[in-house]
Every structure is written in C-alpha cells, then in structure tokens.
Amino acid sequence: LVEEDVVGNVKITEKGLDWFGSARPEPPKTTAALHDMWRGKLLAGERKMFDILIANYPDAISKEDLGEQSGYTFTGGTFGTYLSTLRTNELATVDKKTDMVRAAEALFEMGPALAQR
C-alpha cells in the first residue's frame, strides 16, 4: 500500500489509493488548501509555529524569534518537539550553521509529487 524510496521517503501506491475505494482522498488543489490540510494534522503548538513560518516565507526566522512569537521557550523540550514534527514532515527546514528556520519551499510549489504526500 505504500513504498519507500532509497532515501527513506514514503508514499502511497496506486494500490494504496485504491484501498480507499470511492472515499479516495483528493489532493489539495491550491497552496492555501495544502496549508489548511497540514494545519488540520498538527497539534495547536505545531500549528502556531507552522503559521508563523508560513507568514514569514520566503524569509527565515531565528529559533529564538520563532519561540518568542509562538509562546514557547526556544531551548525548551516542547519547542524542540514541535519543531521536530515540522522538520520530520518536511514542513520546515533549519540551517544548522545559523539556526534559522524557514517554511519548506515545497509548501509553496503545488505539484503532483507534493499532492501525493
């Protein structure tokens, strides 16, 4: 039902989509719909950070500023957990040299590969 490529990305197969039958989910058609889809899957704190990153795109924001704007201490465990969720789901990137965080470019490029995630 799913397959994994050589770098660990997982995607649903056609057989996996067929499993849904007539209830097959439709991929988002617009950038706004894609953002809304992800908002619906995130916890409140993750969603708050996601929205801040989306609002700042294409600019990056420091972890400290992201923490301040979201209401979480950027050195705290909750902040780290929420940021990890965004990174794991490829919704955010972090520059390891500067600790700057940015919304993932893919969130603003609607294409077939992204819609299948």
GROMACS .gro file of C-alpha atoms in nm:
model
  117
    1LEU     CA    1   0.000   0.000   0.000
    2VAL     CA    2   0.300   0.226   0.050
    3GLU     CA    3   0.654   0.229  -0.083
    4GLU     CA    4   0.980   0.374   0.039
    5ASP     CA    5   1.249   0.514  -0.188
    6VAL     CA    6   1.625   0.480  -0.132
    7VAL     CA    7   1.643   0.791   0.087
    8GLY     CA    8   1.353   0.690   0.310
    9ASN     CA    9   1.067   0.892   0.163
   10VAL     CA   10   0.739   0.704   0.189
   11LYS     CA   11   0.448   0.749  -0.049
   12ILE     CA   12   0.120   0.576  -0.111
   13THR     CA   13   0.096   0.343  -0.408
   14GLU     CA   14  -0.190   0.322  -0.656
   15LYS     CA   15  -0.300   0.005  -0.475
   16GLY     CA   16  -0.293   0.202  -0.150
   17LEU     CA   17  -0.515   0.471  -0.302
   18ASP     CA   18  -0.749   0.201  -0.438
   19TRP     CA   19  -0.792   0.077  -0.079
   20PHE     CA   20  -0.994   0.394  -0.013
   21GLY     CA   21  -1.246   0.294  -0.283
   22SER     CA   22  -1.496   0.570  -0.353
   23ALA     CA   23  -1.374   0.759  -0.045
   24ARG     CA   24  -1.037   0.822  -0.213
   25PRO     CA   25  -0.892   1.145  -0.072
   26GLU     CA   26  -0.848   1.433  -0.315
   27PRO     CA   27  -0.513   1.609  -0.311
   28PRO     CA   28  -0.517   1.980  -0.229
   29LYS     CA   29  -0.561   2.194  -0.541
   30THR     CA   30  -0.417   2.521  -0.411
   31THR     CA   31  -0.138   2.636  -0.185
   32ALA     CA   32  -0.395   2.758   0.068
   33ALA     CA   33  -0.568   2.417   0.062
   34LEU     CA   34  -0.233   2.246   0.117
   35HIS     CA   35  -0.163   2.469   0.418
   36ASP     CA   36  -0.510   2.402   0.557
   37MET     CA   37  -0.464   2.028   0.511
   38TRP     CA   38  -0.146   2.037   0.718
   39ARG     CA   39  -0.299   2.267   0.981
   40GLY     CA   40  -0.566   2.003   1.037
   41LYS     CA   41  -0.300   1.742   1.109
   42LEU     CA   42  -0.088   1.944   1.352
   43LEU     CA   43  -0.121   1.997   1.725
   44ALA     CA   44  -0.207   2.351   1.835
   45GLY     CA   45   0.155   2.447   1.915
   46GLU     CA   46   0.288   2.292   1.595
   47ARG     CA   47   0.018   2.475   1.401
   48LYS     CA   48   0.112   2.805   1.564
   49MET     CA   49   0.476   2.761   1.462
   50PHE     CA   50   0.372   2.644   1.114
   51ASP     CA   51   0.161   2.958   1.066
   52ILE     CA   52   0.448   3.183   1.176
   53LEU     CA   53   0.683   3.017   0.928
   54ILE     CA   54   0.423   3.040   0.650
   55ALA     CA   55   0.370   3.411   0.723
   56ASN     CA   56   0.746   3.478   0.708
   57TYR     CA   57   0.813   3.278   0.391
   58PRO     CA   58   1.040   3.305   0.196
   59ASP     CA   59   1.237   3.461   0.480
   60ALA     CA   60   1.384   3.253   0.758
   61ILE     CA   61   1.334   3.330   1.125
   62SER     CA   62   1.565   3.255   1.416
   63LYS     CA   63   1.469   2.978   1.655
   64GLU     CA   64   1.466   3.240   1.929
   65ASP     CA   65   1.219   3.461   1.739
   66LEU     CA   66   1.005   3.161   1.646
   67GLY     CA   67   0.991   3.065   2.012
   68GLU     CA   68   0.905   3.417   2.121
   69GLN     CA   69   0.631   3.458   1.860
   70SER     CA   70   0.481   3.116   1.929
   71GLY     CA   71   0.496   3.145   2.306
   72TYR     CA   72   0.748   2.864   2.360
   73THR     CA   73   1.099   2.886   2.500
   74PHE     CA   74   1.322   2.801   2.205
   75THR     CA   75   1.556   2.599   2.429
   76GLY     CA   76   1.269   2.403   2.581
   77GLY     CA   77   1.158   2.050   2.512
   78THR     CA   78   0.813   2.141   2.383
   79PHE     CA   79   0.957   2.382   2.128
   80GLY     CA   80   1.207   2.117   2.017
   81THR     CA   81   0.936   1.853   1.986
   82TYR     CA   82   0.711   2.079   1.780
   83LEU     CA   83   0.994   2.189   1.552
   84SER     CA   84   1.100   1.826   1.511
   85THR     CA   85   0.747   1.737   1.396
   86LEU     CA   86   0.759   2.015   1.136
   87ARG     CA   87   1.101   1.901   1.014
   88THR     CA   88   1.009   1.531   1.008
   89ASN     CA   89   0.706   1.609   0.793
   90GLU     CA   90   0.923   1.826   0.566
   91LEU     CA   91   0.724   2.138   0.652
   92ALA     CA   92   1.024   2.332   0.783
   93THR     CA   93   1.398   2.343   0.732
   94VAL     CA   94   1.664   2.453   0.978
   95ASP     CA   95   2.001   2.589   0.871
   96LYS     CA   96   2.240   2.415   1.111
   97LYS     CA   97   2.502   2.689   1.081
   98THR     CA   98   2.273   2.979   1.164
   99ASP     CA   99   1.981   2.809   1.346
  100MET     CA  100   1.745   2.993   1.113
  101VAL     CA  101   1.412   2.822   1.042
  102ARG     CA  102   1.211   2.854   0.722
  103ALA     CA  103   0.889   2.706   0.590
  104ALA     CA  104   0.968   2.435   0.337
  105GLU     CA  105   0.974   2.552  -0.023
  106ALA     CA  106   0.752   2.259  -0.120
  107LEU     CA  107   0.463   2.420   0.071
  108PHE     CA  108   0.454   2.689  -0.195
  109GLU     CA  109   0.505   2.472  -0.504
  110MET     CA  110   0.197   2.277  -0.592
  111GLY     CA  111   0.291   1.971  -0.793
  112PRO     CA  112   0.194   1.605  -0.833
  113ALA     CA  113   0.467   1.473  -0.604
  114LEU     CA  114   0.368   1.703  -0.320
  115ALA     CA  115  -0.002   1.639  -0.356
  116GLN     CA  116   0.056   1.265  -0.312
  117ARG     CA  117   0.222   1.302   0.029
   0.00000   0.00000   0.00000
